[in-house]
PDB file of C-alpha atoms in Angstrom:
ATOM      1  CA  UNK A 275      51.566 154.572 -34.557  1.00 53.00           C
ATOM      2  CA  UNK A 276      52.406 157.112 -31.971  1.00 61.00           C
ATOM      3  CA  UNK A 277      55.591 157.464 -30.126  1.00 78.00           C
ATOM      4  CA  UNK A 278      55.813 160.103 -27.388  1.00 90.00           C
ATOM      5  CA  UNK A 279      58.932 160.811 -26.531  1.00 98.00           C
ATOM      6  CA  UNK A 280      59.701 161.627 -22.838  1.00 98.00           C
ATOM      7  CA  UNK A 281      62.897 161.765 -21.130  1.00 98.00           C
ATOM      8  CA  UNK A 282      63.707 158.166 -18.818  1.00 98.00           C
ATOM      9  CA  UNK A 283      63.088 158.333 -14.818  1.00 97.00           C
ATOM     10  CA  UNK A 284      66.417 158.919 -14.421  1.00 97.00           C
ATOM     11  CA  UNK A 285      66.369 162.572 -16.460  1.00 97.00           C
ATOM     12  CA  UNK A 286      68.118 161.433 -19.134  1.00 98.00           C
ATOM     13  CA  UNK A 287      67.240 161.230 -23.344  1.00 98.00           C
ATOM     14  CA  UNK A 288      69.885 159.891 -25.525  1.00 98.00           C
ATOM     15  CA  UNK A 289      69.807 160.564 -29.842  1.00 98.00           C
ATOM     16  CA  UNK A 290      71.893 158.542 -31.875  1.00 98.00           C
ATOM     17  CA  UNK A 291      72.759 160.470 -35.340  1.00 98.00           C
ATOM     18  CA  UNK A 292      73.481 158.422 -38.157  1.00 98.00           C
ATOM     19  CA  UNK A 293      74.678 160.577 -41.184  1.00 98.00           C
ATOM     20  CA  UNK A 294      75.429 159.594 -44.923  1.00 97.00           C
ATOM     21  CA  UNK A 295      74.754 156.230 -45.277  1.00 98.00           C
ATOM     22  CA  UNK A 296      73.958 156.460 -48.983  1.00 96.00           C
ATOM     23  CA  UNK A 297      72.786 153.310 -48.888  1.00 96.00           C
ATOM     24  CA  UNK A 298      72.129 151.869 -52.390  1.00 94.00           C
ATOM     25  CA  UNK A 299      71.366 147.954 -53.533  1.00 92.00           C
ATOM     26  CA  UNK A 300      72.116 146.212 -49.879  1.00 92.00           C
ATOM     27  CA  UNK A 301      75.903 145.104 -51.211  1.00 94.00           C
ATOM     28  CA  UNK A 302      78.646 143.874 -48.982  1.00 96.00           C
ATOM     29  CA  UNK A 303      79.100 147.937 -48.159  1.00 96.00           C
ATOM     30  CA  UNK A 304      75.993 148.399 -47.212  1.00 97.00           C
ATOM     31  CA  UNK A 305      75.733 145.667 -45.238  1.00 97.00           C
ATOM     32  CA  UNK A 306      78.903 146.575 -43.057  1.00 98.00           C
ATOM     33  CA  UNK A 307      76.709 149.868 -42.990  1.00 98.00           C
ATOM     34  CA  UNK A 308      74.000 148.172 -41.186  1.00 98.00           C
ATOM     35  CA  UNK A 309      76.342 146.040 -38.666  1.00 98.00           C
ATOM     36  CA  UNK A 310      77.853 149.358 -37.391  1.00 98.00           C
ATOM     37  CA  UNK A 311      74.450 150.771 -36.794  1.00 98.00           C
ATOM     38  CA  UNK A 312      73.137 147.863 -35.101  1.00 98.00           C
ATOM     39  CA  UNK A 313      76.553 147.609 -32.805  1.00 98.00           C
ATOM     40  CA  UNK A 314      76.155 151.368 -31.800  1.00 98.00           C
ATOM     41  CA  UNK A 315      72.288 150.962 -31.022  1.00 98.00           C
ATOM     42  CA  UNK A 316      72.869 147.654 -29.351  1.00 98.00           C
ATOM     43  CA  UNK A 317      75.582 149.595 -27.252  1.00 97.00           C
ATOM     44  CA  UNK A 318      73.714 153.484 -26.445  1.00 98.00           C
ATOM     45  CA  UNK A 319      70.281 151.883 -26.422  1.00 98.00           C
ATOM     46  CA  UNK A 320      68.978 155.679 -27.575  1.00 98.00           C
ATOM     47  CA  UNK A 321      65.639 157.255 -27.193  1.00 98.00           C
ATOM     48  CA  UNK A 322      65.872 158.262 -30.330  1.00 98.00           C
ATOM     49  CA  UNK A 323      67.671 157.837 -34.087  1.00 98.00           C
ATOM     50  CA  UNK A 324      68.292 160.672 -36.564  1.00 98.00           C
ATOM     51  CA  UNK A 325      69.256 160.156 -39.777  1.00 98.00           C
ATOM     52  CA  UNK A 326      70.864 163.072 -41.320  1.00 98.00           C
ATOM     53  CA  UNK A 327      70.657 162.891 -44.816  1.00 94.00           C
ATOM     54  CA  UNK A 328      71.952 160.886 -47.809  1.00 96.00           C
ATOM     55  CA  UNK A 329      70.376 157.733 -46.278  1.00 98.00           C
ATOM     56  CA  UNK A 330      70.106 156.389 -49.675  1.00 97.00           C
ATOM     57  CA  UNK A 331      72.401 157.262 -52.933  1.00 93.00           C
ATOM     58  CA  UNK A 332      70.196 157.510 -55.469  1.00 88.00           C
ATOM     59  CA  UNK A 333      72.871 158.998 -58.232  1.00 78.00           C
ATOM     60  CA  UNK A 334      74.164 162.010 -59.575  1.00 71.00           C
ATOM     61  CA  UNK A 335      74.093 163.759 -62.984  1.00 61.00           C
ATOM     62  CA  UNK A 336      71.632 161.660 -64.130  1.00 59.00           C
ATOM     63  CA  UNK A 337      72.830 158.428 -63.550  1.00 65.00           C
ATOM     64  CA  UNK A 338      70.643 156.388 -61.267  1.00 62.00           C
ATOM     65  CA  UNK A 339      72.451 154.140 -58.955  1.00 77.00           C
ATOM     66  CA  UNK A 340      69.326 152.995 -56.387  1.00 84.00           C
ATOM     67  CA  UNK A 341      67.223 150.133 -58.368  1.00 84.00           C
ATOM     68  CA  UNK A 342      64.786 150.862 -56.055  1.00 93.00           C
ATOM     69  CA  UNK A 343      65.112 153.980 -54.090  1.00 95.00           C
ATOM     70  CA  UNK A 344      61.799 152.998 -51.821  1.00 96.00           C
ATOM     71  CA  UNK A 345      63.614 149.535 -50.722  1.00 96.00           C
ATOM     72  CA  UNK A 346      66.560 151.256 -50.365  1.00 96.00           C
ATOM     73  CA  UNK A 347      65.451 153.299 -47.717  1.00 98.00           C
ATOM     74  CA  UNK A 348      63.856 150.378 -46.216  1.00 98.00           C
ATOM     75  CA  UNK A 349      66.491 148.319 -45.585  1.00 98.00           C
ATOM     76  CA  UNK A 350      68.888 151.629 -44.342  1.00 98.00           C
ATOM     77  CA  UNK A 351      66.389 152.831 -41.741  1.00 98.00           C
ATOM     78  CA  UNK A 352      66.036 148.821 -41.025  1.00 98.00           C
ATOM     79  CA  UNK A 353      68.589 148.564 -37.565  1.00 98.00           C
ATOM     80  CA  UNK A 354      66.186 151.084 -35.769  1.00 98.00           C
ATOM     81  CA  UNK A 355      62.929 150.166 -36.863  1.00 98.00           C
ATOM     82  CA  UNK A 356      63.236 146.130 -36.595  1.00 98.00           C
ATOM     83  CA  UNK A 357      64.399 147.483 -32.777  1.00 98.00           C
ATOM     84  CA  UNK A 358      61.165 149.697 -32.003  1.00 97.00           C
ATOM     85  CA  UNK A 359      63.547 152.850 -31.665  1.00 98.00           C
ATOM     86  CA  UNK A 360      61.640 156.102 -32.509  1.00 98.00           C
ATOM     87  CA  UNK A 361      63.782 157.505 -35.529  1.00 98.00           C
ATOM     88  CA  UNK A 362      63.325 160.726 -37.432  1.00 98.00           C
ATOM     89  CA  UNK A 363      65.197 161.905 -40.579  1.00 98.00           C
ATOM     90  CA  UNK A 364      65.771 165.297 -42.706  1.00 98.00           C
ATOM     91  CA  UNK A 365      66.846 164.486 -46.123  1.00 97.00           C
ATOM     92  CA  UNK A 366      70.270 165.383 -47.981  1.00 94.00           C
ATOM     93  CA  UNK A 367      71.293 166.581 -51.557  1.00 92.00           C
ATOM     94  CA  UNK A 368      72.034 162.982 -52.958  1.00 91.00           C
ATOM     95  CA  UNK A 369      68.405 160.757 -51.415  1.00 92.00           C
ATOM     96  CA  UNK A 370      66.145 162.229 -54.338  1.00 91.00           C
ATOM     97  CA  UNK A 371      68.529 163.196 -56.634  1.00 86.00           C
ATOM     98  CA  UNK A 372      67.247 160.772 -59.376  1.00 85.00           C
ATOM     99  CA  UNK A 373      64.581 158.349 -59.937  1.00 86.00           C
ATOM    100  CA  UNK A 374      61.972 159.665 -56.854  1.00 92.00           C
ATOM    101  CA  UNK A 375      61.078 162.730 -55.906  1.00 94.00           C
ATOM    102  CA  UNK A 376      61.236 164.539 -51.540  1.00 96.00           C
ATOM    103  CA  UNK A 377      57.610 163.744 -51.432  1.00 97.00           C
ATOM    104  CA  UNK A 378      57.482 160.568 -53.118  1.00 97.00           C
ATOM    105  CA  UNK A 379      60.002 159.072 -50.789  1.00 97.00           C
ATOM    106  CA  UNK A 380      58.357 161.037 -47.681  1.00 98.00           C
ATOM    107  CA  UNK A 381      55.270 158.439 -48.543  1.00 98.00           C
ATOM    108  CA  UNK A 382      57.749 155.876 -47.903  1.00 98.00           C
ATOM    109  CA  UNK A 383      59.282 157.349 -44.651  1.00 98.00           C
ATOM    110  CA  UNK A 384      55.479 157.788 -42.823  1.00 98.00           C
ATOM    111  CA  UNK A 385      54.543 153.899 -43.634  1.00 98.00           C
ATOM    112  CA  UNK A 386      57.275 153.227 -40.939  1.00 98.00           C
ATOM    113  CA  UNK A 387      55.409 152.057 -37.785  1.00 97.00           C
ATOM    114  CA  UNK A 388      58.259 153.792 -35.886  1.00 98.00           C
ATOM    115  CA  UNK A 389      59.314 156.890 -37.525  1.00 98.00           C
ATOM    116  CA  UNK A 390      58.457 160.309 -35.392  1.00 98.00           C
ATOM    117  CA  UNK A 391      59.298 162.058 -39.066  1.00 98.00           C
ATOM    118  CA  UNK A 392      56.702 164.640 -39.984  1.00 98.00           C
ATOM    119  CA  UNK A 393      55.782 166.049 -44.014  1.00 98.00           C
ATOM    120  CA  UNK A 394      55.809 169.401 -42.560  1.00 98.00           C
ATOM    121  CA  UNK A 395      53.941 172.201 -43.670  1.00 98.00           C
ATOM    122  CA  UNK A 396      53.402 172.093 -47.335  1.00 97.00           C
ATOM    123  CA  UNK A 397      54.013 175.993 -48.111  1.00 97.00           C
ATOM    124  CA  UNK A 398      57.333 176.489 -47.327  1.00 97.00           C
ATOM    125  CA  UNK A 399      60.356 175.118 -48.793  1.00 96.00           C
ATOM    126  CA  UNK A 400      61.592 171.337 -48.554  1.00 96.00           C
ATOM    127  CA  UNK A 401      59.935 168.315 -47.422  1.00 97.00           C
ATOM    128  CA  UNK A 402      60.390 167.644 -43.864  1.00 97.00           C
ATOM    129  CA  UNK A 403      60.618 170.715 -41.442  1.00 98.00           C
ATOM    130  CA  UNK A 404      58.985 169.914 -38.299  1.00 98.00           C
ATOM    131  CA  UNK A 405      59.426 170.051 -34.632  1.00 98.00           C
ATOM    132  CA  UNK A 406      59.172 167.135 -31.963  1.00 98.00           C
ATOM    133  CA  UNK A 407      58.787 167.698 -28.383  1.00 96.00           C
ATOM    134  CA  UNK A 408      60.452 165.867 -25.241  1.00 97.00           C
ATOM    135  CA  UNK A 409      58.304 165.315 -22.224  1.00 96.00           C
ATOM    136  CA  UNK A 410      59.284 165.813 -18.670  1.00 95.00           C
ATOM    137  CA  UNK A 411      58.351 164.439 -15.537  1.00 94.00           C
ATOM    138  CA  UNK A 412      55.565 166.488 -15.531  1.00 92.00           C
ATOM    139  CA  UNK A 413      53.912 165.752 -18.431  1.00 92.00           C
ATOM    140  CA  UNK A 414      55.179 169.069 -20.105  1.00 91.00           C
ATOM    141  CA  UNK A 415      57.721 169.872 -22.837  1.00 93.00           C
ATOM    142  CA  UNK A 416      61.154 170.042 -21.593  1.00 95.00           C
ATOM    143  CA  UNK A 417      62.931 170.214 -24.956  1.00 96.00           C
ATOM    144  CA  UNK A 418      62.372 170.277 -28.542  1.00 97.00           C
ATOM    145  CA  UNK A 419      64.099 169.498 -31.624  1.00 98.00           C
ATOM    146  CA  UNK A 420      63.644 171.020 -34.725  1.00 98.00           C
ATOM    147  CA  UNK A 421      63.542 169.296 -38.356  1.00 98.00           C
ATOM    148  CA  UNK A 422      65.184 171.325 -41.484  1.00 98.00           C
ATOM    149  CA  UNK A 423      65.377 170.294 -44.772  1.00 96.00           C
ATOM    150  CA  UNK A 424      68.636 172.251 -46.278  1.00 95.00           C
ATOM    151  CA  UNK A 425      67.715 171.183 -49.963  1.00 85.00           C
ATOM    152  CA  UNK A 426      69.791 170.022 -52.836  1.00 83.00           C
ATOM    153  CA  UNK A 427      71.954 172.116 -54.788  1.00 81.00           C
ATOM    154  CA  UNK A 428      71.200 176.176 -55.726  1.00 67.00           C
ATOM    155  CA  UNK A 429      68.312 176.542 -58.515  1.00 73.00           C
ATOM    156  CA  UNK A 430      69.206 179.967 -59.241  1.00 72.00           C
ATOM    157  CA  UNK A 431      71.795 179.797 -62.847  1.00 72.00           C
ATOM    158  CA  UNK A 432      74.220 182.615 -61.364  1.00 82.00           C
ATOM    159  CA  UNK A 433      74.588 180.642 -58.330  1.00 78.00           C
ATOM    160  CA  UNK A 434      76.594 177.696 -58.220  1.00 79.00           C
ATOM    161  CA  UNK A 435      76.916 174.925 -55.724  1.00 75.00           C
ATOM    162  CA  UNK A 436      74.724 173.821 -52.919  1.00 82.00           C
ATOM    163  CA  UNK A 437      71.238 175.191 -51.849  1.00 81.00           C
ATOM    164  CA  UNK A 438      70.198 176.877 -48.141  1.00 81.00           C
ATOM    165  CA  UNK A 439      67.878 176.888 -46.035  1.00 90.00           C
ATOM    166  CA  UNK A 440      65.138 179.703 -47.017  1.00 94.00           C
ATOM    167  CA  UNK A 441      63.609 182.773 -45.657  1.00 96.00           C
ATOM    168  CA  UNK A 442      59.678 181.060 -45.036  1.00 97.00           C
ATOM    169  CA  UNK A 443      61.588 178.020 -43.250  1.00 98.00           C
ATOM    170  CA  UNK A 444      63.166 180.485 -41.417  1.00 98.00           C
ATOM    171  CA  UNK A 445      59.905 182.058 -40.623  1.00 98.00           C
ATOM    172  CA  UNK A 446      58.340 178.971 -39.754  1.00 98.00           C
ATOM    173  CA  UNK A 447      61.294 178.195 -36.951  1.00 98.00           C
ATOM    174  CA  UNK A 448      61.209 181.434 -35.430  1.00 98.00           C
ATOM    175  CA  UNK A 449      57.100 181.354 -35.296  1.00 98.00           C
ATOM    176  CA  UNK A 450      57.366 177.271 -34.029  1.00 97.00           C
ATOM    177  CA  UNK A 451      60.061 178.800 -31.202  1.00 96.00           C
ATOM    178  CA  UNK A 452      57.638 181.588 -30.236  1.00 95.00           C
ATOM    179  CA  UNK A 453      54.719 179.266 -29.778  1.00 94.00           C
ATOM    180  CA  UNK A 454      57.183 176.774 -27.569  1.00 92.00           C
ATOM    181  CA  UNK A 455      58.377 179.806 -25.431  1.00 89.00           C
ATOM    182  CA  UNK A 456      55.229 181.257 -24.818  1.00 89.00           C
ATOM    183  CA  UNK A 457      53.531 178.008 -23.474  1.00 85.00           C
ATOM    184  CA  UNK A 458      56.550 176.769 -21.725  1.00 80.00           C
ATOM    185  CA  UNK A 459      58.443 179.761 -21.006  1.00 67.00           C
ATOM    186  CA  UNK A 460      60.822 181.577 -23.028  1.00 55.00           C
ATOM    187  CA  UNK A 461      64.364 179.678 -22.926  1.00 60.00           C
ATOM    188  CA  UNK A 462      63.729 177.297 -20.063  1.00 74.00           C
ATOM    189  CA  UNK A 463      64.351 174.503 -22.246  1.00 88.00           C
ATOM    190  CA  UNK A 464      67.077 173.140 -24.359  1.00 94.00           C
ATOM    191  CA  UNK A 465      66.660 173.120 -28.184  1.00 97.00           C
ATOM    192  CA  UNK A 466      68.387 171.043 -30.645  1.00 98.00           C
ATOM    193  CA  UNK A 467      67.924 171.584 -34.708  1.00 98.00           C
ATOM    194  CA  UNK A 468      68.983 168.562 -37.549  1.00 98.00           C
ATOM    195  CA  UNK A 469      69.822 169.653 -41.218  1.00 98.00           C
ATOM    196  CA  UNK A 470      72.289 168.073 -43.773  1.00 97.00           C
ATOM    197  CA  UNK A 471      74.531 170.643 -45.148  1.00 95.00           C
ATOM    198  CA  UNK A 472      76.635 172.358 -42.791  1.00 97.00           C
ATOM    199  CA  UNK A 473      75.692 176.155 -42.350  1.00 97.00           C
ATOM    200  CA  UNK A 474      78.395 178.958 -43.376  1.00 96.00           C
ATOM    201  CA  UNK A 475      79.489 179.084 -39.911  1.00 98.00           C
ATOM    202  CA  UNK A 476      80.769 176.137 -39.456  1.00 98.00           C
ATOM    203  CA  UNK A 477      83.395 177.759 -41.203  1.00 97.00           C
ATOM    204  CA  UNK A 478      83.848 180.937 -38.818  1.00 97.00           C
ATOM    205  CA  UNK A 479      83.368 178.225 -35.421  1.00 97.00           C
ATOM    206  CA  UNK A 480      86.416 176.520 -37.203  1.00 97.00           C
ATOM    207  CA  UNK A 481      88.435 179.611 -37.915  1.00 97.00           C
ATOM    208  CA  UNK A 482      87.746 181.779 -34.688  1.00 96.00           C
ATOM    209  CA  UNK A 483      86.928 179.766 -32.066  1.00 95.00           C
ATOM    210  CA  UNK A 484      88.382 176.599 -30.205  1.00 94.00           C
ATOM    211  CA  UNK A 485      86.850 173.064 -31.805  1.00 96.00           C
ATOM    212  CA  UNK A 486      86.867 169.766 -30.680  1.00 95.00           C
ATOM    213  CA  UNK A 487      87.592 167.016 -33.411  1.00 96.00           C
ATOM    214  CA  UNK A 488      88.835 166.673 -36.889  1.00 96.00           C
ATOM    215  CA  UNK A 489      88.609 168.681 -40.475  1.00 97.00           C
ATOM    216  CA  UNK A 490      89.741 166.797 -43.003  1.00 97.00           C
ATOM    217  CA  UNK A 491      87.765 168.878 -45.943  1.00 97.00           C
ATOM    218  CA  UNK A 492      86.307 172.073 -46.712  1.00 96.00           C
ATOM    219  CA  UNK A 493      82.907 172.980 -45.197  1.00 96.00           C
ATOM    220  CA  UNK A 494      80.718 171.863 -48.141  1.00 94.00           C
ATOM    221  CA  UNK A 495      77.841 174.828 -47.325  1.00 92.00           C
ATOM    222  CA  UNK A 496      76.128 177.205 -49.362  1.00 88.00           C
ATOM    223  CA  UNK A 497      77.724 179.846 -51.345  1.00 89.00           C
ATOM    224  CA  UNK A 498      74.971 182.438 -49.477  1.00 92.00           C
ATOM    225  CA  UNK A 499      74.478 182.865 -45.963  1.00 94.00           C
ATOM    226  CA  UNK A 500      70.159 183.011 -45.893  1.00 92.00           C
ATOM    227  CA  UNK A 501      70.497 183.990 -41.623  1.00 95.00           C
ATOM    228  CA  UNK A 502      69.476 180.568 -40.072  1.00 97.00           C
ATOM    229  CA  UNK A 503      72.126 180.700 -37.342  1.00 98.00           C
ATOM    230  CA  UNK A 504      71.228 184.640 -36.904  1.00 98.00           C
ATOM    231  CA  UNK A 505      67.580 183.426 -36.118  1.00 98.00           C
ATOM    232  CA  UNK A 506      68.720 180.748 -33.713  1.00 97.00           C
ATOM    233  CA  UNK A 507      70.755 183.062 -31.649  1.00 97.00           C
ATOM    234  CA  UNK A 508      68.341 185.930 -31.679  1.00 96.00           C
ATOM    235  CA  UNK A 509      65.569 183.746 -30.517  1.00 95.00           C
ATOM    236  CA  UNK A 510      67.723 181.949 -27.915  1.00 94.00           C
ATOM    237  CA  UNK A 511      66.092 178.315 -27.302  1.00 95.00           C
ATOM    238  CA  UNK A 512      68.668 176.002 -29.995  1.00 97.00           C
ATOM    239  CA  UNK A 513      71.948 175.150 -28.081  1.00 97.00           C
ATOM    240  CA  UNK A 514      73.012 172.743 -30.751  1.00 98.00           C
ATOM    241  CA  UNK A 515      73.035 172.039 -34.246  1.00 98.00           C
ATOM    242  CA  UNK A 516      73.809 169.110 -35.998  1.00 98.00           C
ATOM    243  CA  UNK A 517      74.811 168.047 -40.087  1.00 98.00           C
ATOM    244  CA  UNK A 518      76.796 165.280 -41.977  1.00 98.00           C
ATOM    245  CA  UNK A 519      77.167 166.185 -45.744  1.00 97.00           C
ATOM    246  CA  UNK A 520      81.116 166.354 -45.118  1.00 97.00           C
ATOM    247  CA  UNK A 521      82.197 162.761 -44.802  1.00 97.00           C
ATOM    248  CA  UNK A 522      85.495 163.207 -43.064  1.00 98.00           C
ATOM    249  CA  UNK A 523      85.120 166.453 -40.502  1.00 97.00           C
ATOM    250  CA  UNK A 524      83.526 165.287 -37.384  1.00 97.00           C
ATOM    251  CA  UNK A 525      84.166 168.597 -35.352  1.00 97.00           C
ATOM    252  CA  UNK A 526      82.590 170.826 -32.818  1.00 97.00           C
ATOM    253  CA  UNK A 527      82.272 174.063 -31.395  1.00 96.00           C
ATOM    254  CA  UNK A 528      80.769 176.990 -29.978  1.00 97.00           C
ATOM    255  CA  UNK A 529      79.782 179.975 -31.498  1.00 98.00           C
ATOM    256  CA  UNK A 530      77.571 183.036 -29.808  1.00 97.00           C
ATOM    257  CA  UNK A 531      76.250 179.760 -27.063  1.00 96.00           C
ATOM    258  CA  UNK A 532      75.458 177.717 -29.845  1.00 98.00           C
ATOM    259  CA  UNK A 533      77.369 174.383 -29.839  1.00 98.00           C
ATOM    260  CA  UNK A 534      77.468 173.288 -34.041  1.00 98.00           C
ATOM    261  CA  UNK A 535      78.697 169.916 -34.509  1.00 98.00           C
ATOM    262  CA  UNK A 536      79.220 167.752 -37.177  1.00 98.00           C
ATOM    263  CA  UNK A 537      78.294 163.941 -36.953  1.00 98.00           C
ATOM    264  CA  UNK A 538      80.519 161.066 -37.835  1.00 98.00           C
ATOM    265  CA  UNK A 539      79.791 159.413 -41.600  1.00 98.00           C
ATOM    266  CA  UNK A 540      78.227 155.846 -40.747  1.00 98.00           C
ATOM    267  CA  UNK A 541      77.763 154.389 -44.711  1.00 98.00           C
ATOM    268  CA  UNK A 542      80.641 152.646 -46.214  1.00 97.00           C
ATOM    269  CA  UNK A 543      79.300 152.716 -49.391  1.00 94.00           C
ATOM    270  CA  UNK A 544      81.130 156.393 -50.232  1.00 94.00           C
ATOM    271  CA  UNK A 545      83.716 158.082 -49.845  1.00 95.00           C
ATOM    272  CA  UNK A 546      86.025 158.666 -46.416  1.00 96.00           C
ATOM    273  CA  UNK A 547      89.707 158.428 -45.168  1.00 96.00           C
ATOM    274  CA  UNK A 548      92.488 155.939 -44.301  1.00 95.00           C
ATOM    275  CA  UNK A 549      92.464 156.036 -40.284  1.00 94.00           C
ATOM    276  CA  UNK A 550      89.122 158.011 -40.249  1.00 96.00           C
ATOM    277  CA  UNK A 551      86.790 154.820 -38.882  1.00 97.00           C
ATOM    278  CA  UNK A 552      82.961 155.482 -39.557  1.00 98.00           C
ATOM    279  CA  UNK A 553      80.978 156.078 -36.854  1.00 98.00           C
ATOM    280  CA  UNK A 554      78.073 157.552 -35.121  1.00 98.00           C
ATOM    281  CA  UNK A 555      77.281 160.739 -32.769  1.00 98.00           C
ATOM    282  CA  UNK A 556      76.090 160.072 -29.580  1.00 98.00           C
ATOM    283  CA  UNK A 557      73.981 163.295 -27.453  1.00 98.00           C
ATOM    284  CA  UNK A 558      72.461 162.885 -24.320  1.00 98.00           C
ATOM    285  CA  UNK A 559      70.343 165.498 -22.660  1.00 98.00           C
ATOM    286  CA  UNK A 560      69.610 165.882 -18.958  1.00 97.00           C
ATOM    287  CA  UNK A 561      66.086 166.699 -18.288  1.00 96.00           C
ATOM    288  CA  UNK A 562      66.797 170.788 -16.671  1.00 93.00           C
ATOM    289  CA  UNK A 563      69.517 171.447 -17.814  1.00 94.00           C
ATOM    290  CA  UNK A 564      70.378 173.758 -21.300  1.00 93.00           C
ATOM    291  CA  UNK A 565      72.680 171.800 -22.034  1.00 93.00           C
ATOM    292  CA  UNK A 566      74.032 168.593 -23.574  1.00 96.00           C
ATOM    293  CA  UNK A 567      76.417 165.587 -23.278  1.00 96.00           C
ATOM    294  CA  UNK A 568      78.004 164.346 -26.916  1.00 97.00           C
ATOM    295  CA  UNK A 569      80.623 161.900 -28.023  1.00 97.00           C
ATOM    296  CA  UNK A 570      81.471 159.491 -30.950  1.00 97.00           C
ATOM    297  CA  UNK A 571      81.297 155.694 -31.263  1.00 98.00           C
ATOM    298  CA  UNK A 572      83.511 154.535 -33.825  1.00 98.00           C
ATOM    299  CA  UNK A 573      82.848 151.345 -36.218  1.00 97.00           C
ATOM    300  CA  UNK A 574      86.099 149.755 -34.109  1.00 93.00           C
ATOM    301  CA  UNK A 575      84.725 150.290 -30.582  1.00 93.00           C
ATOM    302  CA  UNK A 576      86.364 153.321 -29.804  1.00 95.00           C
ATOM    303  CA  UNK A 577      84.578 156.364 -27.783  1.00 96.00           C
ATOM    304  CA  UNK A 578      85.632 159.257 -28.293  1.00 95.00           C
ATOM    305  CA  UNK A 579      84.404 161.577 -25.370  1.00 89.00           C
ATOM    306  CA  UNK A 580      87.367 164.376 -25.244  1.00 67.00           C
ATOM    307  CA  UNK A 581      88.321 164.925 -28.788  1.00 65.00           C
ATOM    308  CA  UNK A 582      91.969 166.689 -29.600  1.00 63.00           C
ATOM    309  CA  UNK A 583      91.356 170.408 -29.604  1.00 72.00           C
ATOM    310  CA  UNK A 584      91.927 172.624 -32.622  1.00 79.00           C
ATOM    311  CA  UNK A 585      92.535 176.476 -31.684  1.00 80.00           C
ATOM    312  CA  UNK A 586      92.320 179.755 -34.319  1.00 82.00           C
ATOM    313  CA  UNK A 587      95.839 179.989 -35.984  1.00 62.00           C
ATOM    314  CA  UNK A 588      97.365 176.743 -34.307  1.00 58.00           C
TER     315      UNK A 588
END
C-alpha cells in the first residue's frame, strides 16, 4: 500500500520517534511499552512514526530471547500499524543478533500495510538504507528523510566495539542528496537523518557545545569515525539527526549547523534509570522552514520542551 507523505494544510508534519523497545515475547514489560506508545500516539496524532532500532531483542552472546522474532516485531509495531499511521524503521544492533537475519526481518517489515520502510540498495552495506520525501502544498518535495543501517558489532578482528556507517553508505547518501538538490534547488528544503548507533560527534557536541537534556551514560558509538557527519555538513541538507542505542541519554546539541538528537528510550524490557521515565521524542517540521521543533513526551504524561542546559566545562 502506498502512503505518500505530505505536509498538512496547516503546513506541519509531525514525527514520533520510538527507540529501543527491546520487545521480546509480549510479557508484562512489553505490554507497558505498548501502552506508552498508544498514549503517545493518541496524544500527538503524528503523520509518521520512526522506530530507531532495537525494536526487538533477539538476544546476545548466542542466547536467543525471542521465541518468534517475526511475531515479536509485528507485536512491537502494532500500535502504529493498527492506527493506520505510516511508519518507518531502521535496525539496531539487537534486532538480528540471533535467530534471524536482517533480510528475513525486512521481509516481515515489508509485509505490513502501513509501513513506508524500504529495503534499500543491495550493493551497499546494511539493510534499510533509504530516502523518503515529504510533499508540500504544491505537490513537490518539501522535506527529505534519510535512513541508515548503522550495523551491529565491528567485523574487523583488530577493532572491538560497535559497527559504523560504511563508506559506500556515505557515497549513497551523497548521491541521493545531489539528486534531490538538483531537482528541488540546493538546500531549499530541510532533511533529517535517522539511525540507531550514535555518531562520534554526539560526544563532541556534548563536550564542546551547549546541550539540552540528560547524559547518564557514555556515548556508545563506533571506535572509528567513518565521516558521515562530515558528508552531511558538506552536502548541507541535513538539519537534524536522531538516534537511540544509549537508553539514558536524551540530549541534543547543535554542531556545525546540524542538531544531533537522542531519542527517549521507549521500552520497559531493558535497562533504564530510576527517575528517568520511558518516553518518545516528537519532531515537527513546518513547510518552507529549514528547521524543526522537538520535544519529549514521557510515560507519566509530562511534556519536556525546554530541557536543562549543559554547557561545556560545567
